[in-house]
Amino acid sequence: MSPLLAIYAGAFALIAAALSVTRANAVHALLHLVVALLALSVSFFALGAAFAAVLLIMIYAGAIVVLFVFVVMTLPTAPEAMARERAALNRAWPLPALMAVLVIAPFLFGLGEVAPAAAAPVSAQAVGRLLFGPWALAIELASFLLLAGLIGVRHIGRNDRAPGGRR
Amino acid sequence: MTSTALSGMMIVAAGLFAIGLFGVLARRGILFQLVALEVALSGPALGFVAAGAYHADPQGQGMFILVLTLAAAEVAVGLALFLRIRRVAGSDDSDAINRLKG
């Protein structure tokens, strides 16, 4: 475990995330999002949470970003759309920035008293024991959530105008 | 890991959430708001993992897996809604759909 590397990678993730939410081009925003997620994964590795780091790469940087890429493929990348996006951001940024600063402000004064640290890093085995032992109900609920998401997406995404399609 | 390092990680986590919140509030394109939502969700995930590493407790990574599940479901539904809105309203601006009708 190396806290310095964790904070360094975390700072990298912060910069990439800030770039990602301010780009006018969707592809650029996605690429910066991938960089932020990979940096976050390095941070997880440095914290000794290797299982979470691998899951972050596989599911966030893999599956979720691929989902975004599929949608971006259908997006028109007209220069006027990008100019409109940029103009909207230039007009609207001060109040959201104030909100973000207000959210982060309490953390800058420190966490106060925290319990002393334990030493050993957490193994994937321990996480598995937790998930399929005491947290089995939470995993069942998560699978409900995924099933509801699947059915919801199937319902929202159906094509009403297809010939012979039911409404 | 010292408690100073934990404070540093928590500041990074809060910063990620704040950046995501900024993106959701400041952007108008729905796709960009979804990207910002992903950034915002990764902040608490980092917080859980850092606290779990600090206390050597697997529950941090357990919560991370639940957050991951939530993010996957949220992005799938969000992108489906995005495609649907573009088909129905002909726009990918979230201001274009601020009046709901039945």
PDB file of C-alpha atoms in Angstrom:
ATOM      1  CA  MET A   1       0.000   0.000   0.000  1.00  0.00           C
ATOM      2  CA  SER A   2       1.389   3.344  -0.992  1.00  0.00           C
ATOM      3  CA  PRO A   3      -0.757   6.311   0.029  1.00  0.00           C
ATOM      4  CA  LEU A   4       1.388   8.782  -1.920  1.00  0.00           C
ATOM      5  CA  LEU A   5       0.836   6.923  -5.192  1.00  0.00           C
ATOM      6  CA  ALA A   6      -2.870   6.672  -4.361  1.00  0.00           C
ATOM      7  CA  ILE A   7      -3.211  10.429  -3.885  1.00  0.00           C
ATOM      8  CA  TYR A   8      -1.071  11.150  -6.952  1.00  0.00           C
ATOM      9  CA  ALA A   9      -3.247   8.926  -9.135  1.00  0.00           C
ATOM     10  CA  GLY A  10      -6.318  10.443  -7.509  1.00  0.00           C
ATOM     11  CA  ALA A  11      -5.158  13.946  -8.439  1.00  0.00           C
ATOM     12  CA  PHE A  12      -4.635  12.701 -12.001  1.00  0.00           C
ATOM     13  CA  ALA A  13      -8.190  11.350 -11.963  1.00  0.00           C
ATOM     14  CA  LEU A  14      -9.464  14.729 -10.748  1.00  0.00           C
ATOM     15  CA  ILE A  15      -7.795  16.576 -13.646  1.00  0.00           C
ATOM     16  CA  ALA A  16      -9.045  14.076 -16.223  1.00  0.00           C
ATOM     17  CA  ALA A  17     -12.561  14.224 -14.749  1.00  0.00           C
ATOM     18  CA  ALA A  18     -12.564  18.033 -14.875  1.00  0.00           C
ATOM     19  CA  LEU A  19     -11.507  17.880 -18.532  1.00  0.00           C
ATOM     20  CA  SER A  20     -14.125  15.231 -19.231  1.00  0.00           C
ATOM     21  CA  VAL A  21     -17.098  17.263 -17.995  1.00  0.00           C
ATOM     22  CA  THR A  22     -16.030  20.431 -19.840  1.00  0.00           C
ATOM     23  CA  ARG A  23     -15.400  19.096 -23.381  1.00  0.00           C
ATOM     24  CA  ALA A  24     -17.787  20.070 -26.181  1.00  0.00           C
ATOM     25  CA  ASN A  25     -16.991  16.970 -28.233  1.00  0.00           C
ATOM     26  CA  ALA A  26     -18.602  13.779 -26.894  1.00  0.00           C
ATOM     27  CA  VAL A  27     -15.711  11.566 -28.026  1.00  0.00           C
ATOM     28  CA  HIS A  28     -13.168  13.772 -26.237  1.00  0.00           C
ATOM     29  CA  ALA A  29     -15.310  13.722 -23.094  1.00  0.00           C
ATOM     30  CA  LEU A  30     -15.423   9.920 -23.213  1.00  0.00           C
ATOM     31  CA  LEU A  31     -11.657   9.594 -23.723  1.00  0.00           C
ATOM     32  CA  HIS A  32     -11.017  11.842 -20.720  1.00  0.00           C
ATOM     33  CA  LEU A  33     -13.522   9.752 -18.741  1.00  0.00           C
ATOM     34  CA  VAL A  34     -11.537   6.600 -19.598  1.00  0.00           C
ATOM     35  CA  VAL A  35      -8.297   8.278 -18.452  1.00  0.00           C
ATOM     36  CA  ALA A  36      -9.982   9.320 -15.194  1.00  0.00           C
ATOM     37  CA  LEU A  37     -11.256   5.783 -14.582  1.00  0.00           C
ATOM     38  CA  LEU A  38      -7.853   4.192 -15.300  1.00  0.00           C
ATOM     39  CA  ALA A  39      -6.178   6.660 -12.915  1.00  0.00           C
ATOM     40  CA  LEU A  40      -8.814   5.837 -10.295  1.00  0.00           C
ATOM     41  CA  SER A  41      -8.037   2.166 -10.801  1.00  0.00           C
ATOM     42  CA  VAL A  42      -4.321   2.811 -10.186  1.00  0.00           C
ATOM     43  CA  SER A  43      -5.377   4.598  -7.015  1.00  0.00           C
ATOM     44  CA  PHE A  44      -7.380   1.513  -5.919  1.00  0.00           C
ATOM     45  CA  PHE A  45      -4.359  -0.731  -6.578  1.00  0.00           C
ATOM     46  CA  ALA A  46      -2.182   1.580  -4.481  1.00  0.00           C
ATOM     47  CA  LEU A  47      -4.736   1.379  -1.662  1.00  0.00           C
ATOM     48  CA  GLY A  48      -4.426  -2.414  -1.652  1.00  0.00           C
ATOM     49  CA  ALA A  49      -7.896  -2.979  -3.128  1.00  0.00           C
ATOM     50  CA  ALA A  50      -6.819  -5.031  -6.162  1.00  0.00           C
ATOM     51  CA  PHE A  51     -10.219  -6.692  -6.638  1.00  0.00           C
ATOM     52  CA  ALA A  52     -12.017  -3.338  -6.820  1.00  0.00           C
ATOM     53  CA  ALA A  53      -9.348  -2.023  -9.223  1.00  0.00           C
ATOM     54  CA  VAL A  54      -9.825  -4.924 -11.642  1.00  0.00           C
ATOM     55  CA  LEU A  55     -13.621  -4.591 -11.441  1.00  0.00           C
ATOM     56  CA  LEU A  56     -13.312  -0.862 -12.142  1.00  0.00           C
ATOM     57  CA  ILE A  57     -11.370  -1.512 -15.346  1.00  0.00           C
ATOM     58  CA  MET A  58     -13.624  -4.375 -16.468  1.00  0.00           C
ATOM     59  CA  ILE A  59     -17.030  -2.845 -15.780  1.00  0.00           C
ATOM     60  CA  TYR A  60     -16.549   0.948 -15.714  1.00  0.00           C
ATOM     61  CA  ALA A  61     -13.789   1.443 -18.285  1.00  0.00           C
ATOM     62  CA  GLY A  62     -14.908  -1.624 -20.226  1.00  0.00           C
ATOM     63  CA  ALA A  63     -18.640  -2.228 -20.307  1.00  0.00           C
ATOM     64  CA  ILE A  64     -20.036   1.198 -19.364  1.00  0.00           C
ATOM     65  CA  VAL A  65     -17.767   3.201 -21.661  1.00  0.00           C
ATOM     66  CA  VAL A  66     -18.471   0.778 -24.530  1.00  0.00           C
ATOM     67  CA  LEU A  67     -22.185   1.441 -23.945  1.00  0.00           C
ATOM     68  CA  PHE A  68     -21.451   5.167 -24.276  1.00  0.00           C
ATOM     69  CA  VAL A  69     -19.439   4.556 -27.445  1.00  0.00           C
ATOM     70  CA  PHE A  70     -22.375   2.720 -29.035  1.00  0.00           C
ATOM     71  CA  VAL A  71     -24.610   5.738 -28.386  1.00  0.00           C
ATOM     72  CA  VAL A  72     -21.976   8.251 -29.536  1.00  0.00           C
ATOM     73  CA  MET A  73     -21.802   6.361 -32.838  1.00  0.00           C
ATOM     74  CA  THR A  74     -25.415   7.406 -33.499  1.00  0.00           C
ATOM     75  CA  LEU A  75     -24.709  11.036 -32.562  1.00  0.00           C
ATOM     76  CA  PRO A  76     -24.280  13.715 -35.217  1.00  0.00           C
ATOM     77  CA  THR A  77     -20.932  15.459 -34.656  1.00  0.00           C
ATOM     78  CA  ALA A  78     -21.895  18.658 -36.431  1.00  0.00           C
ATOM     79  CA  PRO A  79     -19.702  21.682 -35.655  1.00  0.00           C
ATOM     80  CA  GLU A  80     -22.812  23.757 -34.867  1.00  0.00           C
ATOM     81  CA  ALA A  81     -23.925  21.233 -32.231  1.00  0.00           C
ATOM     82  CA  MET A  82     -20.488  21.468 -30.599  1.00  0.00           C
ATOM     83  CA  ALA A  83     -20.585  25.266 -30.774  1.00  0.00           C
ATOM     84  CA  ARG A  84     -24.029  25.236 -29.132  1.00  0.00           C
ATOM     85  CA  GLU A  85     -22.728  22.953 -26.370  1.00  0.00           C
ATOM     86  CA  ARG A  86     -19.733  25.237 -25.792  1.00  0.00           C
ATOM     87  CA  ALA A  87     -21.906  28.368 -25.705  1.00  0.00           C
ATOM     88  CA  ALA A  88     -24.284  26.757 -23.186  1.00  0.00           C
ATOM     89  CA  LEU A  89     -21.370  25.834 -20.928  1.00  0.00           C
ATOM     90  CA  ASN A  90     -19.797  29.298 -21.208  1.00  0.00           C
ATOM     91  CA  ARG A  91     -23.109  30.863 -20.182  1.00  0.00           C
ATOM     92  CA  ALA A  92     -23.995  28.521 -17.316  1.00  0.00           C
ATOM     93  CA  TRP A  93     -20.801  27.649 -15.468  1.00  0.00           C
ATOM     94  CA  PRO A  94     -20.562  30.076 -12.455  1.00  0.00           C
ATOM     95  CA  LEU A  95     -23.475  28.846 -10.300  1.00  0.00           C
ATOM     96  CA  PRO A  96     -22.691  25.122 -10.736  1.00  0.00           C
ATOM     97  CA  ALA A  97     -19.047  25.880  -9.935  1.00  0.00           C
ATOM     98  CA  LEU A  98     -20.151  27.612  -6.717  1.00  0.00           C
ATOM     99  CA  MET A  99     -22.270  24.563  -5.830  1.00  0.00           C
ATOM    100  CA  ALA A 100     -19.276  22.259  -6.419  1.00  0.00           C
ATOM    101  CA  VAL A 101     -17.036  24.412  -4.209  1.00  0.00           C
ATOM    102  CA  LEU A 102     -19.687  24.399  -1.455  1.00  0.00           C
ATOM    103  CA  VAL A 103     -19.855  20.597  -1.651  1.00  0.00           C
ATOM    104  CA  ILE A 104     -16.098  20.140  -1.327  1.00  0.00           C
ATOM    105  CA  ALA A 105     -15.520  22.893   1.282  1.00  0.00           C
ATOM    106  CA  PRO A 106     -16.235  20.818   4.447  1.00  0.00           C
ATOM    107  CA  PHE A 107     -13.690  18.195   3.366  1.00  0.00           C
ATOM    108  CA  LEU A 108     -10.921  20.791   3.138  1.00  0.00           C
ATOM    109  CA  PHE A 109     -11.104  21.294   6.914  1.00  0.00           C
ATOM    110  CA  GLY A 110     -10.155  17.662   7.432  1.00  0.00           C
ATOM    111  CA  LEU A 111     -12.070  14.673   8.718  1.00  0.00           C
ATOM    112  CA  GLY A 112     -11.554  15.333  12.421  1.00  0.00           C
ATOM    113  CA  GLU A 113     -10.897  12.332  14.632  1.00  0.00           C
ATOM    114  CA  VAL A 114     -10.638   9.001  12.826  1.00  0.00           C
ATOM    115  CA  ALA A 115      -9.903   5.587  14.333  1.00  0.00           C
ATOM    116  CA  PRO A 116      -6.299   4.351  13.975  1.00  0.00           C
ATOM    117  CA  ALA A 117      -5.530   2.489  10.789  1.00  0.00           C
ATOM    118  CA  ALA A 118      -5.408  -1.283  10.444  1.00  0.00           C
ATOM    119  CA  ALA A 119      -2.469  -2.673   8.550  1.00  0.00           C
ATOM    120  CA  ALA A 120      -3.237  -5.532   6.159  1.00  0.00           C
ATOM    121  CA  PRO A 121      -4.683  -4.983   2.660  1.00  0.00           C
ATOM    122  CA  VAL A 122      -8.075  -6.566   1.914  1.00  0.00           C
ATOM    123  CA  SER A 123      -7.991  -9.706  -0.212  1.00  0.00           C
ATOM    124  CA  ALA A 124     -10.528 -10.607  -2.875  1.00  0.00           C
ATOM    125  CA  GLN A 125     -11.308 -13.704  -0.811  1.00  0.00           C
ATOM    126  CA  ALA A 126     -12.459 -11.565   2.097  1.00  0.00           C
ATOM    127  CA  VAL A 127     -14.691  -9.540  -0.227  1.00  0.00           C
ATOM    128  CA  GLY A 128     -16.209 -12.732  -1.651  1.00  0.00           C
ATOM    129  CA  ARG A 129     -16.875 -14.112   1.844  1.00  0.00           C
ATOM    130  CA  LEU A 130     -18.600 -10.860   2.767  1.00  0.00           C
ATOM    131  CA  LEU A 131     -20.729 -10.701  -0.397  1.00  0.00           C
ATOM    132  CA  PHE A 132     -21.923 -14.310  -0.344  1.00  0.00           C
ATOM    133  CA  GLY A 133     -22.220 -14.526   3.435  1.00  0.00           C
ATOM    134  CA  PRO A 134     -23.657 -11.629   5.439  1.00  0.00           C
ATOM    135  CA  TRP A 135     -24.388  -9.463   2.386  1.00  0.00           C
ATOM    136  CA  ALA A 136     -26.221 -12.093   0.323  1.00  0.00           C
ATOM    137  CA  LEU A 137     -29.456 -10.093   0.563  1.00  0.00           C
ATOM    138  CA  ALA A 138     -27.726  -6.970  -0.821  1.00  0.00           C
ATOM    139  CA  ILE A 139     -26.463  -9.008  -3.776  1.00  0.00           C
ATOM    140  CA  GLU A 140     -30.000 -10.307  -4.417  1.00  0.00           C
ATOM    141  CA  LEU A 141     -31.275  -6.715  -4.350  1.00  0.00           C
ATOM    142  CA  ALA A 142     -28.529  -5.683  -6.785  1.00  0.00           C
ATOM    143  CA  SER A 143     -29.624  -8.459  -9.140  1.00  0.00           C
ATOM    144  CA  PHE A 144     -33.231  -7.197  -8.845  1.00  0.00           C
ATOM    145  CA  LEU A 145     -31.953  -3.746  -9.790  1.00  0.00           C
ATOM    146  CA  LEU A 146     -30.140  -5.106 -12.847  1.00  0.00           C
ATOM    147  CA  LEU A 147     -33.224  -7.085 -13.914  1.00  0.00           C
ATOM    148  CA  ALA A 148     -35.431  -4.006 -13.509  1.00  0.00           C
ATOM    149  CA  GLY A 149     -32.895  -2.006 -15.545  1.00  0.00           C
ATOM    150  CA  LEU A 150     -32.896  -4.669 -18.276  1.00  0.00           C
ATOM    151  CA  ILE A 151     -36.696  -4.744 -18.535  1.00  0.00           C
ATOM    152  CA  GLY A 152     -36.913  -0.954 -18.349  1.00  0.00           C
ATOM    153  CA  VAL A 153     -34.389  -0.486 -21.145  1.00  0.00           C
ATOM    154  CA  ARG A 154     -36.188  -3.086 -23.273  1.00  0.00           C
ATOM    155  CA  HIS A 155     -39.437  -1.185 -22.727  1.00  0.00           C
ATOM    156  CA  ILE A 156     -38.024   2.304 -23.329  1.00  0.00           C
ATOM    157  CA  GLY A 157     -35.930   1.301 -26.306  1.00  0.00           C
ATOM    158  CA  ARG A 158     -38.556  -0.538 -28.368  1.00  0.00           C
ATOM    159  CA  ASN A 159     -39.312   0.905 -31.774  1.00  0.00           C
ATOM    160  CA  ASP A 160     -42.971   1.936 -32.058  1.00  0.00           C
ATOM    161  CA  ARG A 161     -42.850   2.742 -35.739  1.00  0.00           C
ATOM    162  CA  ALA A 162     -41.516  -0.625 -36.849  1.00  0.00           C
ATOM    163  CA  PRO A 163     -43.879  -2.335 -39.334  1.00  0.00           C
ATOM    164  CA  GLY A 164     -45.969  -4.916 -37.524  1.00  0.00           C
ATOM    165  CA  GLY A 165     -44.671  -3.737 -34.144  1.00  0.00           C
ATOM    166  CA  ARG A 166     -47.088  -3.660 -31.231  1.00  0.00           C
ATOM    167  CA  ARG A 167     -47.659  -0.428 -29.381  1.00  0.00           C
TER     168      ARG A 167
ATOM    169  CA  MET B   1      -1.951   4.339   5.591  1.00  0.00           C
ATOM    170  CA  THR B   2      -2.053   7.286   7.941  1.00  0.00           C
ATOM    171  CA  SER B   3      -5.116   9.333   8.751  1.00  0.00           C
ATOM    172  CA  THR B   4      -3.570  12.193   6.730  1.00  0.00           C
ATOM    173  CA  ALA B   5      -3.550   9.936   3.688  1.00  0.00           C
ATOM    174  CA  LEU B   6      -7.168   9.002   4.384  1.00  0.00           C
ATOM    175  CA  SER B   7      -8.044  12.717   4.524  1.00  0.00           C
ATOM    176  CA  GLY B   8      -6.279  13.200   1.189  1.00  0.00           C
ATOM    177  CA  MET B   9      -8.213  10.384  -0.423  1.00  0.00           C
ATOM    178  CA  MET B  10     -11.475  11.754   0.961  1.00  0.00           C
ATOM    179  CA  ILE B  11     -10.685  15.178  -0.526  1.00  0.00           C
ATOM    180  CA  VAL B  12     -10.025  13.507  -3.889  1.00  0.00           C
ATOM    181  CA  ALA B  13     -13.306  11.577  -3.574  1.00  0.00           C
ATOM    182  CA  ALA B  14     -15.243  14.728  -2.688  1.00  0.00           C
ATOM    183  CA  GLY B  15     -13.540  16.543  -5.567  1.00  0.00           C
ATOM    184  CA  LEU B  16     -14.636  13.837  -8.020  1.00  0.00           C
ATOM    185  CA  PHE B  17     -18.209  14.091  -6.759  1.00  0.00           C
ATOM    186  CA  ALA B  18     -18.090  17.907  -6.937  1.00  0.00           C
ATOM    187  CA  ILE B  19     -16.784  17.799 -10.517  1.00  0.00           C
ATOM    188  CA  GLY B  20     -19.558  15.391 -11.466  1.00  0.00           C
ATOM    189  CA  LEU B  21     -22.150  17.618  -9.787  1.00  0.00           C
ATOM    190  CA  PHE B  22     -20.763  20.620 -11.662  1.00  0.00           C
ATOM    191  CA  GLY B  23     -21.069  18.713 -14.931  1.00  0.00           C
ATOM    192  CA  VAL B  24     -24.649  17.623 -14.298  1.00  0.00           C
ATOM    193  CA  LEU B  25     -25.663  21.191 -13.414  1.00  0.00           C
ATOM    194  CA  ALA B  26     -23.687  23.086 -16.059  1.00  0.00           C
ATOM    195  CA  ARG B  27     -24.109  20.892 -19.144  1.00  0.00           C
ATOM    196  CA  ARG B  28     -27.274  20.828 -21.240  1.00  0.00           C
ATOM    197  CA  GLY B  29     -26.544  17.873 -23.513  1.00  0.00           C
ATOM    198  CA  ILE B  30     -28.032  14.730 -21.965  1.00  0.00           C
ATOM    199  CA  LEU B  31     -25.085  12.557 -23.022  1.00  0.00           C
ATOM    200  CA  PHE B  32     -22.637  14.921 -21.282  1.00  0.00           C
ATOM    201  CA  GLN B  33     -24.808  14.924 -18.178  1.00  0.00           C
ATOM    202  CA  LEU B  34     -24.667  11.117 -18.148  1.00  0.00           C
ATOM    203  CA  VAL B  35     -20.851  11.206 -18.418  1.00  0.00           C
ATOM    204  CA  ALA B  36     -20.792  13.687 -15.525  1.00  0.00           C
ATOM    205  CA  LEU B  37     -23.071  11.363 -13.521  1.00  0.00           C
ATOM    206  CA  GLU B  38     -20.519   8.583 -13.990  1.00  0.00           C
ATOM    207  CA  VAL B  39     -17.789  10.886 -12.669  1.00  0.00           C
ATOM    208  CA  ALA B  40     -19.999  11.844  -9.722  1.00  0.00           C
ATOM    209  CA  LEU B  41     -20.674   8.177  -8.864  1.00  0.00           C
ATOM    210  CA  SER B  42     -16.979   7.284  -8.965  1.00  0.00           C
ATOM    211  CA  GLY B  43     -16.274   9.775  -6.143  1.00  0.00           C
ATOM    212  CA  PRO B  44     -18.255   7.920  -3.443  1.00  0.00           C
ATOM    213  CA  ALA B  45     -16.866   4.651  -4.826  1.00  0.00           C
ATOM    214  CA  LEU B  46     -13.333   5.921  -4.162  1.00  0.00           C
ATOM    215  CA  GLY B  47     -14.425   7.041  -0.695  1.00  0.00           C
ATOM    216  CA  PHE B  48     -15.759   3.577   0.158  1.00  0.00           C
ATOM    217  CA  VAL B  49     -12.628   1.818  -1.110  1.00  0.00           C
ATOM    218  CA  ALA B  50     -10.278   4.236   0.699  1.00  0.00           C
ATOM    219  CA  ALA B  51     -12.153   3.851   3.985  1.00  0.00           C
ATOM    220  CA  GLY B  52     -12.210   0.070   3.541  1.00  0.00           C
ATOM    221  CA  ALA B  53      -8.454   0.051   2.928  1.00  0.00           C
ATOM    222  CA  TYR B  54      -7.853   2.285   5.936  1.00  0.00           C
ATOM    223  CA  HIS B  55      -9.772   0.002   8.304  1.00  0.00           C
ATOM    224  CA  ALA B  56      -8.683  -3.220   6.496  1.00  0.00           C
ATOM    225  CA  ASP B  57     -12.371  -4.063   6.161  1.00  0.00           C
ATOM    226  CA  PRO B  58     -13.839  -5.831   3.092  1.00  0.00           C
ATOM    227  CA  GLN B  59     -17.124  -3.905   3.459  1.00  0.00           C
ATOM    228  CA  GLY B  60     -15.577  -0.944   1.607  1.00  0.00           C
ATOM    229  CA  GLN B  61     -15.051  -3.033  -1.518  1.00  0.00           C
ATOM    230  CA  GLY B  62     -18.464  -4.637  -1.020  1.00  0.00           C
ATOM    231  CA  MET B  63     -20.120  -1.221  -1.161  1.00  0.00           C
ATOM    232  CA  PHE B  64     -17.986  -0.430  -4.208  1.00  0.00           C
ATOM    233  CA  ILE B  65     -19.480  -3.444  -5.997  1.00  0.00           C
ATOM    234  CA  LEU B  66     -22.998  -2.253  -5.137  1.00  0.00           C
ATOM    235  CA  VAL B  67     -22.148   1.245  -6.458  1.00  0.00           C
ATOM    236  CA  LEU B  68     -20.807  -0.380  -9.627  1.00  0.00           C
ATOM    237  CA  THR B  69     -24.071  -2.292 -10.103  1.00  0.00           C
ATOM    238  CA  LEU B  70     -26.042   0.913  -9.610  1.00  0.00           C
ATOM    239  CA  ALA B  71     -23.851   2.762 -12.122  1.00  0.00           C
ATOM    240  CA  ALA B  72     -24.293   0.025 -14.729  1.00  0.00           C
ATOM    241  CA  ALA B  73     -28.091  -0.001 -14.358  1.00  0.00           C
ATOM    242  CA  GLU B  74     -28.257   3.808 -14.295  1.00  0.00           C
ATOM    243  CA  VAL B  75     -26.188   4.276 -17.428  1.00  0.00           C
ATOM    244  CA  ALA B  76     -28.166   1.633 -19.344  1.00  0.00           C
ATOM    245  CA  VAL B  77     -31.522   3.244 -18.487  1.00  0.00           C
ATOM    246  CA  GLY B  78     -30.110   6.743 -19.019  1.00  0.00           C
ATOM    247  CA  LEU B  79     -28.771   5.974 -22.480  1.00  0.00           C
ATOM    248  CA  ALA B  80     -32.026   4.240 -23.489  1.00  0.00           C
ATOM    249  CA  LEU B  81     -33.939   7.344 -22.343  1.00  0.00           C
ATOM    250  CA  PHE B  82     -31.490   9.531 -24.267  1.00  0.00           C
ATOM    251  CA  LEU B  83     -32.112   7.627 -27.514  1.00  0.00           C
ATOM    252  CA  ARG B  84     -35.859   7.682 -26.886  1.00  0.00           C
ATOM    253  CA  ILE B  85     -35.899  11.433 -26.161  1.00  0.00           C
ATOM    254  CA  ARG B  86     -33.944  12.144 -29.311  1.00  0.00           C
ATOM    255  CA  ARG B  87     -36.419  10.097 -31.350  1.00  0.00           C
ATOM    256  CA  VAL B  88     -39.510  11.693 -29.786  1.00  0.00           C
ATOM    257  CA  ALA B  89     -38.393  15.296 -29.173  1.00  0.00           C
ATOM    258  CA  GLY B  90     -35.762  15.473 -31.898  1.00  0.00           C
ATOM    259  CA  SER B  91     -33.284  17.130 -29.539  1.00  0.00           C
ATOM    260  CA  ASP B  92     -30.526  16.063 -27.154  1.00  0.00           C
ATOM    261  CA  ASP B  93     -30.905  19.161 -25.000  1.00  0.00           C
ATOM    262  CA  SER B  94     -32.359  18.505 -21.550  1.00  0.00           C
ATOM    263  CA  ASP B  95     -34.034  21.937 -21.614  1.00  0.00           C
ATOM    264  CA  ALA B  96     -36.083  20.857 -24.635  1.00  0.00           C
ATOM    265  CA  ILE B  97     -38.062  18.392 -22.526  1.00  0.00           C
ATOM    266  CA  ASN B  98     -38.796  20.506 -19.465  1.00  0.00           C
ATOM    267  CA  ARG B  99     -42.555  20.259 -19.982  1.00  0.00           C
ATOM    268  CA  LEU B 100     -44.006  16.840 -19.362  1.00  0.00           C
ATOM    269  CA  LYS B 101     -47.357  15.873 -20.788  1.00  0.00           C
ATOM    270  CA  GLY B 102     -49.058  12.662 -19.625  1.00  0.00           C
TER     271      GLY B 102
END
